[in-house]
XYZ file of C-alpha atoms in Angstrom:
621
model
C 126.756 108.676 163.296
C 123.944 107.016 165.467
C 121.849 106.532 162.619
C 124.577 105.466 160.260
C 125.744 103.093 162.912
C 122.189 101.382 163.596
C 121.771 101.031 159.718
C 125.144 99.337 159.575
C 124.162 97.154 162.176
C 121.036 95.681 160.786
C 123.042 95.092 157.479
C 126.253 93.382 158.822
C 125.294 92.709 162.439
C 126.901 93.900 165.891
C 130.582 94.073 166.357
C 131.751 90.728 167.527
C 135.615 91.547 167.676
C 138.308 89.179 166.249
C 138.011 85.329 166.726
C 140.639 85.400 169.070
C 139.001 88.152 171.304
C 135.997 86.135 171.461
C 137.735 83.146 172.606
C 139.696 84.563 175.286
C 136.364 86.268 176.810
C 134.716 82.573 176.592
C 137.556 81.193 178.510
C 137.605 83.982 181.292
C 134.107 83.565 182.089
C 133.347 81.932 185.324
C 131.407 79.247 184.295
C 134.400 78.017 181.705
C 137.095 78.401 184.373
C 135.059 76.363 186.942
C 134.394 74.054 183.886
C 138.613 73.880 183.539
C 139.059 73.194 187.140
C 136.535 70.418 187.316
C 138.263 68.966 184.489
C 142.171 69.234 185.576
C 140.959 67.301 188.956
C 138.910 64.804 187.260
C 141.696 63.793 184.622
C 144.520 64.288 186.958
C 146.101 66.883 184.541
C 147.665 70.180 185.112
C 145.183 72.908 184.965
C 147.274 74.604 181.705
C 146.365 71.282 180.139
C 142.700 71.565 180.810
C 143.052 74.796 179.430
C 144.395 74.031 176.452
C 141.535 71.298 175.960
C 138.946 74.006 176.517
C 140.956 76.449 173.878
C 140.936 73.607 171.714
C 137.085 72.877 171.964
C 136.546 76.894 171.422
C 138.487 76.945 168.113
C 136.136 73.867 166.875
C 133.059 75.873 167.844
C 133.565 79.529 167.141
C 133.000 80.642 163.754
C 135.155 83.382 162.075
C 132.527 85.613 160.414
C 133.885 87.596 157.378
C 131.762 89.868 155.134
C 133.810 89.748 152.430
C 133.111 86.183 152.585
C 129.412 86.693 152.959
C 129.259 89.305 149.927
C 131.410 86.469 147.701
C 128.821 83.632 148.840
C 125.938 85.742 148.095
C 127.398 85.741 144.219
C 127.502 82.132 144.327
C 124.527 81.431 145.565
C 122.776 83.655 143.151
C 124.520 81.526 140.194
C 123.401 78.311 141.964
C 119.884 79.028 142.932
C 119.315 80.336 139.109
C 120.447 77.144 137.961
C 118.980 74.975 140.202
C 115.425 76.175 140.728
C 113.160 78.107 138.380
C 112.729 80.603 141.230
C 112.688 81.270 144.720
C 109.325 82.689 146.631
C 109.456 84.669 149.652
C 106.249 84.763 151.667
C 105.472 86.916 155.127
C 108.790 88.551 155.139
C 106.963 91.440 156.549
C 106.811 89.674 160.077
C 110.706 90.188 159.959
C 110.191 94.113 159.588
C 107.555 93.829 162.759
C 109.994 92.969 164.989
C 111.578 95.896 166.758
C 115.459 97.109 166.228
C 117.443 96.086 169.034
C 116.064 92.369 169.757
C 117.740 89.588 169.219
C 116.247 86.884 166.504
C 116.577 82.991 166.183
C 115.694 81.644 163.144
C 114.051 78.555 163.413
C 113.595 76.991 160.209
C 112.256 73.207 159.140
C 115.318 71.008 157.704
C 114.632 69.504 154.743
C 117.773 69.924 152.744
C 121.142 71.071 152.980
C 120.307 73.981 150.950
C 118.026 75.112 153.706
C 120.480 76.953 155.687
C 122.105 78.714 152.392
C 119.035 79.171 151.161
C 117.736 81.319 154.358
C 121.258 82.937 154.898
C 121.029 84.323 151.011
C 117.301 85.659 151.634
C 117.982 87.510 154.802
C 120.911 89.325 153.477
C 119.524 90.026 150.058
C 116.476 91.685 152.146
C 119.030 94.095 153.788
C 118.854 92.484 157.243
C 122.051 90.612 159.093
C 122.647 86.892 158.021
C 122.527 84.595 161.253
C 125.239 82.651 162.743
C 124.228 79.270 161.672
C 124.563 76.243 164.048
C 126.065 73.472 161.837
C 126.799 69.814 162.591
C 130.455 69.144 162.884
C 129.963 66.367 159.892
C 130.055 69.609 158.030
C 133.369 70.981 159.247
C 135.479 69.334 155.988
C 138.704 70.411 155.211
C 137.759 73.802 152.712
C 134.311 73.471 152.960
C 133.853 74.007 156.852
C 136.663 76.799 156.765
C 134.207 78.695 153.948
C 130.886 77.895 155.794
C 132.769 79.426 159.000
C 133.643 82.600 157.529
C 130.265 83.012 156.421
C 128.426 82.685 159.884
C 128.743 79.138 160.676
C 129.603 77.671 164.152
C 129.944 73.977 164.608
C 128.431 71.583 167.264
C 128.800 67.857 168.268
C 125.816 65.861 167.766
C 126.209 64.980 171.477
C 127.686 66.624 174.560
C 127.478 62.961 176.588
C 130.989 62.605 178.630
C 132.406 65.946 177.744
C 131.237 68.668 180.609
C 134.226 70.979 179.653
C 132.624 71.164 175.898
C 129.383 71.724 176.773
C 130.458 74.859 179.370
C 132.412 76.032 176.141
C 129.501 75.977 173.977
C 127.017 77.255 176.173
C 129.314 80.285 177.078
C 129.729 80.794 173.242
C 126.043 80.531 172.505
C 125.459 83.202 175.304
C 128.202 85.476 174.162
C 126.377 85.460 170.610
C 123.008 86.019 172.140
C 124.058 88.894 174.412
C 125.671 90.396 171.678
C 122.574 90.447 169.573
C 123.765 88.688 166.763
C 120.864 86.441 164.878
C 121.432 82.941 165.241
C 120.111 80.281 163.452
C 119.121 76.440 163.976
C 117.098 73.231 163.399
C 115.419 71.968 166.339
C 114.609 68.779 164.581
C 118.242 67.762 164.724
C 118.499 66.418 161.408
C 117.021 66.712 157.956
C 113.581 64.889 157.901
C 113.692 61.658 155.740
C 109.921 61.528 155.376
C 108.569 65.258 154.822
C 107.190 65.580 158.347
C 108.223 67.893 160.880
C 110.427 65.481 163.169
C 110.086 65.590 166.759
C 112.101 68.756 168.357
C 115.085 68.078 170.222
C 115.743 69.887 173.336
C 119.416 70.558 173.413
C 120.167 74.091 171.686
C 116.941 75.167 172.300
C 117.421 74.722 175.813
C 120.639 76.341 175.872
C 119.203 79.483 174.227
C 116.186 79.817 176.785
C 118.519 78.922 179.786
C 120.934 82.019 178.366
C 118.132 84.258 178.055
C 117.038 83.579 181.671
C 120.403 84.147 182.892
C 120.833 87.416 180.969
C 117.769 88.804 179.730
C 118.148 92.754 179.041
C 118.287 92.280 175.240
C 114.383 90.962 174.189
C 114.855 87.866 172.377
C 112.381 86.570 169.385
C 112.258 82.948 168.053
C 110.778 83.231 164.133
C 109.845 79.727 162.806
C 110.408 79.543 158.905
C 108.757 76.808 156.573
C 111.309 75.892 153.370
C 109.222 74.052 150.774
C 110.445 72.502 147.797
C 109.087 70.838 144.614
C 111.798 68.396 143.938
C 114.507 67.662 146.448
C 118.361 67.308 145.532
C 118.827 64.366 148.406
C 115.547 62.844 147.447
C 116.950 59.515 145.727
C 119.286 59.197 148.793
C 116.493 59.471 151.451
C 114.848 56.535 149.593
C 118.090 54.723 150.017
C 118.413 55.562 153.423
C 114.807 54.591 154.439
C 115.108 51.537 152.749
C 118.054 50.484 155.098
C 121.111 51.724 153.706
C 123.528 53.404 155.929
C 123.539 57.233 155.993
C 126.203 58.650 153.549
C 128.950 60.575 154.890
C 129.154 64.149 153.675
C 132.662 64.730 151.908
C 134.077 67.170 149.631
C 134.196 64.465 146.855
C 129.967 64.020 147.399
C 129.854 67.595 147.319
C 131.695 68.109 143.816
C 130.051 65.119 142.566
C 126.474 66.740 143.500
C 127.795 70.221 142.022
C 128.275 68.594 138.562
C 125.052 67.011 138.283
C 123.285 70.721 138.605
C 120.230 70.939 136.549
C 117.296 73.029 136.572
C 114.781 70.527 137.149
C 113.948 71.221 140.706
C 111.026 73.643 140.308
C 110.253 76.428 142.534
C 111.149 76.957 146.202
C 109.186 78.335 148.852
C 110.345 80.093 151.806
C 107.406 81.293 154.468
C 108.182 83.349 157.696
C 105.532 81.955 160.386
C 104.293 83.853 163.314
C 107.286 84.988 165.658
C 107.176 83.794 169.108
C 108.927 86.734 171.926
C 110.551 84.498 174.536
C 109.687 86.864 177.077
C 106.264 86.720 176.635
C 106.405 82.752 176.446
C 107.985 82.666 179.664
C 105.264 84.763 181.368
C 102.703 83.069 180.272
C 104.514 79.722 181.392
C 105.550 81.029 184.584
C 105.029 84.407 185.764
C 107.853 84.593 188.494
C 110.837 83.230 186.228
C 112.899 86.475 186.203
C 112.826 86.460 190.137
C 114.037 82.521 190.072
C 117.601 82.083 191.626
C 120.223 79.208 189.601
C 119.683 76.588 191.407
C 115.986 76.355 191.225
C 115.967 76.929 187.024
C 116.416 72.781 186.402
C 112.823 71.462 186.413
C 110.900 74.221 184.978
C 113.490 75.000 182.172
C 113.152 71.650 180.908
C 109.330 71.892 180.901
C 109.362 75.485 179.476
C 111.835 73.954 176.784
C 109.792 71.044 175.438
C 106.581 73.603 175.228
C 108.454 76.125 173.443
C 109.870 73.428 171.019
C 106.246 72.052 170.656
C 105.075 75.709 169.944
C 107.842 76.275 167.605
C 107.132 73.148 165.455
C 103.603 74.134 165.262
C 104.458 77.337 163.866
C 106.287 75.742 161.463
C 103.643 73.708 160.425
C 100.947 76.850 160.215
C 103.288 78.291 157.869
C 103.436 75.431 155.039
C 103.095 76.275 151.243
C 100.874 74.146 149.172
C 102.547 73.912 145.983
C 101.224 71.702 142.829
C 103.869 68.494 143.916
C 102.071 68.206 147.207
C 98.849 68.046 145.451
C 99.633 65.756 143.031
C 101.137 63.783 145.540
C 97.876 63.843 148.241
C 95.703 63.133 144.780
C 97.654 60.251 142.821
C 99.410 58.156 145.877
C 95.613 57.433 146.874
C 95.225 55.545 144.171
C 95.873 51.681 143.884
C 98.789 51.912 141.191
C 99.329 55.878 141.502
C 97.269 56.286 138.399
C 94.143 58.107 137.712
C 92.234 59.136 134.472
C 92.956 62.637 134.103
C 89.169 64.203 134.550
C 89.312 62.276 138.294
C 92.832 63.533 138.840
C 91.626 67.149 138.293
C 88.322 66.519 140.460
C 90.484 65.187 143.290
C 93.055 68.349 143.061
C 89.885 70.692 143.122
C 88.436 68.734 146.100
C 92.188 69.546 148.220
C 91.842 73.190 146.995
C 88.270 73.823 148.021
C 88.960 72.638 151.235
C 91.761 74.583 151.580
C 89.842 77.833 150.524
C 86.662 77.110 152.683
C 88.453 75.874 155.991
C 92.197 77.145 155.435
C 94.234 75.532 158.325
C 95.944 78.633 159.466
C 96.570 82.327 158.427
C 100.106 81.634 157.617
C 99.732 79.158 155.007
C 100.236 79.669 151.752
C 97.533 78.004 148.861
C 98.350 77.076 145.502
C 97.339 79.586 142.869
C 97.233 77.241 139.718
C 93.995 75.498 138.837
C 94.275 71.866 138.409
C 95.043 71.580 134.741
C 98.271 74.024 135.452
C 98.887 71.588 138.680
C 98.940 68.567 136.340
C 101.085 70.393 133.618
C 103.430 71.492 136.154
C 104.426 68.023 137.270
C 104.666 66.878 133.890
C 107.406 69.404 133.217
C 109.581 68.255 136.062
C 109.165 64.790 135.341
C 107.049 63.661 138.402
C 104.043 62.756 135.949
C 103.435 61.128 132.917
C 100.464 61.023 130.501
C 99.221 57.558 128.912
C 96.921 58.066 125.898
C 93.866 56.168 125.814
C 90.851 56.035 123.578
C 88.619 56.233 126.636
C 90.650 59.062 127.853
C 94.079 59.783 128.805
C 95.654 58.543 132.105
C 98.036 60.351 134.278
C 100.734 58.259 136.229
C 103.346 58.895 138.877
C 106.949 58.295 137.012
C 108.482 55.159 138.608
C 111.455 56.881 139.738
C 109.652 59.018 141.598
C 106.816 56.954 143.590
C 108.759 56.546 146.824
C 109.862 60.444 146.654
C 106.435 61.645 146.351
C 105.498 60.410 149.478
C 107.844 62.994 150.959
C 106.080 66.005 149.449
C 102.697 64.563 150.646
C 103.714 64.442 154.429
C 105.152 67.992 153.831
C 101.339 69.091 153.660
C 99.501 65.992 155.469
C 98.971 68.233 158.497
C 97.056 70.405 156.607
C 94.438 67.851 155.442
C 94.607 65.280 158.240
C 91.165 66.321 159.973
C 89.521 66.169 156.805
C 91.129 62.783 155.816
C 89.956 61.630 159.249
C 86.275 62.262 158.451
C 86.582 60.662 154.999
C 88.017 57.854 156.351
C 85.267 57.698 159.055
C 82.212 58.043 156.343
C 84.085 55.904 153.458
C 84.361 52.984 156.162
C 81.429 52.894 158.378
C 79.281 54.547 155.279
C 76.843 56.481 157.633
C 77.538 58.068 161.370
C 75.387 60.140 163.550
C 76.823 63.632 163.901
C 77.830 63.308 167.401
C 79.312 59.758 166.755
C 81.474 61.643 164.146
C 82.636 64.065 166.613
C 83.520 61.689 169.328
C 85.597 59.791 166.981
C 87.585 62.711 165.544
C 87.982 64.035 169.131
C 89.431 60.577 170.240
C 91.697 59.742 167.415
C 92.769 63.590 167.340
C 94.578 63.329 170.499
C 97.089 60.537 168.822
C 97.448 62.754 165.744
C 97.874 66.014 167.327
C 101.490 65.357 169.091
C 102.827 63.747 165.939
C 101.848 66.106 163.169
C 102.104 69.323 165.532
C 98.305 70.213 164.924
C 97.229 73.855 165.936
C 93.736 73.170 167.482
C 92.300 72.727 170.800
C 89.896 70.458 171.195
C 86.943 73.081 170.996
C 88.307 74.588 168.061
C 88.417 71.212 166.464
C 84.578 70.583 167.247
C 83.982 74.037 164.636
C 86.836 73.022 161.965
C 84.578 69.720 162.184
C 81.406 71.142 161.293
C 82.874 73.663 158.330
C 84.613 70.472 156.829
C 81.538 68.947 156.901
C 79.822 71.550 155.357
C 82.379 71.485 152.388
C 82.183 68.012 151.971
C 78.066 68.101 151.524
C 78.601 71.192 149.344
C 81.000 68.949 146.700
C 78.749 65.997 147.039
C 81.072 63.926 149.140
C 78.531 63.418 151.517
C 74.784 63.346 152.253
C 73.565 65.111 155.671
C 69.798 64.508 157.033
C 69.150 68.130 159.028
C 66.855 66.572 160.901
C 68.151 63.141 162.289
C 71.804 64.443 162.434
C 72.964 61.637 160.508
C 75.921 61.801 157.801
C 76.176 59.273 155.320
C 78.468 58.529 152.361
C 77.456 58.917 148.770
C 76.101 56.033 146.466
C 78.840 53.648 145.788
C 78.101 53.840 142.498
C 78.918 57.671 142.253
C 81.554 59.576 141.145
C 82.280 60.908 144.539
C 82.198 57.797 146.300
C 85.410 56.736 145.318
C 86.867 60.091 145.681
C 85.922 60.058 149.460
C 87.722 57.181 149.799
C 90.909 58.530 148.450
C 90.927 61.453 150.584
C 90.735 59.062 153.483
C 93.479 57.129 152.329
C 96.179 59.768 152.608
C 95.689 59.504 156.435
C 94.945 55.747 156.622
C 98.624 54.315 156.960
C 99.416 56.401 160.042
C 96.187 55.531 161.572
C 97.019 51.709 161.050
C 100.517 52.590 162.857
C 99.069 53.972 165.837
C 96.263 51.313 166.388
C 99.044 48.885 165.977
C 101.342 50.366 168.728
C 97.833 50.395 170.905
C 97.059 46.748 170.041
C 100.657 45.590 171.087
C 100.789 47.282 174.336
C 96.778 45.915 174.822
C 98.106 42.158 174.217
C 101.367 42.571 176.263
C 99.729 44.295 179.054
C 101.089 47.139 181.236
C 104.547 47.263 182.836
C 105.878 44.260 180.408
C 107.628 46.177 177.133
C 110.792 48.794 177.297
C 110.572 51.459 174.885
C 113.188 49.962 172.511
C 111.480 46.704 172.310
C 108.181 48.151 171.378
C 109.527 50.829 168.620
C 111.260 47.564 167.092
C 108.340 44.930 167.523
C 106.071 47.744 165.917
C 108.567 48.480 163.178
C 108.851 44.669 162.575
C 105.227 44.192 162.165
C 104.374 46.884 159.910
C 106.819 45.503 157.490
C 103.957 42.431 157.534
C 101.381 44.888 157.497
C 103.244 45.974 154.082
C 103.338 43.118 152.213
C 99.254 42.551 152.844
C 98.073 45.793 152.661
C 100.499 48.001 150.567
C 101.567 50.254 153.072
C 104.515 52.813 151.690
C 107.888 51.330 152.387
C 109.191 54.641 153.179
C 106.832 55.230 156.199
C 107.649 51.165 157.350
C 111.370 51.538 157.187
C 111.944 54.683 158.837
C 112.492 53.874 162.837
C 111.847 57.546 163.721
C 108.210 57.340 163.087
C 107.364 54.589 165.769
C 110.187 56.398 168.155
C 108.475 59.869 167.498
C 105.068 58.404 168.522
C 106.342 56.647 171.330
C 107.959 59.757 172.573
C 104.758 62.009 172.132
C 102.682 59.225 174.180
C 105.403 59.653 177.033
C 105.377 63.154 176.962
C 101.795 63.506 176.909
C 102.126 61.364 180.313
C 99.631 58.631 178.527
C 102.684 55.987 178.824
C 104.997 56.010 181.693
C 108.490 54.750 181.868
C 109.898 53.451 185.177
C 113.375 53.075 186.561
C 113.744 49.863 184.776
C 112.678 51.271 181.378
C 109.167 49.433 181.317
C 106.233 50.955 179.755
C 103.324 51.565 182.099
C 99.771 52.976 181.122
C 96.274 53.263 182.253
C 93.125 51.818 180.429
C 92.165 55.183 178.804
C 95.402 55.097 176.514
C 93.565 52.409 174.908
C 90.209 54.193 174.279
C 91.176 55.061 170.609
C 91.133 51.441 169.901
C 87.156 51.337 170.351
C 87.628 53.835 167.072
C 89.574 51.424 165.205
C 86.634 49.840 163.538
C 85.256 53.519 162.297
C 88.676 54.026 160.329
C 90.129 50.964 159.236
C 88.985 48.157 156.990
C 87.950 44.753 158.474
C 90.755 42.869 156.828
C 93.452 45.444 158.120
C 91.757 45.266 161.736
C 91.804 41.563 161.721
C 95.297 41.774 160.516
C 96.679 43.934 163.095
C 94.880 42.161 166.136
C 96.295 38.633 164.508
C 99.902 39.998 164.359
C 99.707 41.605 167.702
C 98.409 38.333 169.164
C 101.069 36.238 167.239
C 103.730 38.581 168.565
C 102.640 38.592 172.216
C 102.686 34.650 172.291
């Protein structure tokens, strides 16, 4: 009986009792009862009215899990996924098998599409494990759909708890109940779907609640499992382009869902789900603060905030570690770096070969998944998906990105940009400056890496980075992308009339727009001075000024229009204490923040540098 009870719990989860029983338990807890009393006193209402309000919040939040509904959803998703995709590839699922029975699991996937949470629950269930309870935005609590999701294990939360202490107390208690009972949970620490394809800066909200709940009661071990979900085409792709162009986000509705279902066609390629390196919470907290078990409730505030921020960065980094390189991302890397998103087939094969050779010789992480197709197969696959078209020509056929896919393709380049960020930086340095002494190259890479690391959630420490640079330089030299003089230690780009020189420039071009944005922010801070700009003004000015650079130098429109790109960069500067915000909201910095500006001349062409300086000076005056 014990054996079969454990098998049943692994398949369908622990007994959570009836939904009404869960709600009664939550409302009877000390934390919620205290919040009810405070709400009653604050609003001048009776205790019964405050209790009714808390009960309403609990009904809004709590799931109503039904195994029968889960089984029905499994049949529906089997049909849906078969009709949408050519297949679903699962990688490193054995990482879950290594988690001992009896431990709680929190799945932390990246958020690319509404398909993410359906797909992950489906795969977990099909592999014989308990599908998780999923934290869903209250915007998905639509008629009919909300009830179905709730019975499939979804629980709903509002975007903000501000001004609702009673709601916050009820939600905290519900999450604690789920974790204490050992039911697996799933949520997205990015907060919302990424419109640019990068992993977004994590939000501290529900992750902080999870860590606080574990500190409060840590009898059952808890493990975070990062998950990377990679697509070859997105159902929401056109919607993301419109939103990045400035149109308001389309509100989710039953009608929009039905309209989407009517358009189902099997043109979305394959989907890859890769389970990253798990993070046991106990071990993480022991490393962060060894005496956390003995801390009293009143002493938890400050260090818990720091632990949450550190855990969020670690999880985002591990999600990126598990990235999957697919044919579409390779096409995006190779073709978006060309002036007209067009290349001859021979050159395109060579570019794809360069990226695959870098990945094979200097893999970003053990968890990443390589593309096993050769360059010819990669191009054919992108053609079949309607992303690339061939143009016949007597001197050799050309490959071009289909016009309707140009804006969407940058999304898939950004999915894997972090994997090739350091090689692209080295290519930028050598392609722009032509020759550099090895020590100068290392210094420049280190100086600029500090800016890139927080935005792309790169995995290396500075010591590890130097080893990575040596390995990348060796691959570049082997493939003719640079020449090195072993005696003097100088590195130089290939001859300008060689095949390899434009290829080196194209590799560097994948990173150049991001570096241009970074130097624009630093130039603007330098011109205006410390203690002058607020965070909001800095972000708005940077976006407006980059729009001018787009017209002058062809930066991607999607990169420019997304305000979150600058907001994330400024937030990362604040988190790393390179920027400081005073009580009035003004930004202060020391001169060492501007140190990377010294390397701008090594990375950016002269006309781009002059345009950035000219625009920054003009805005300052």
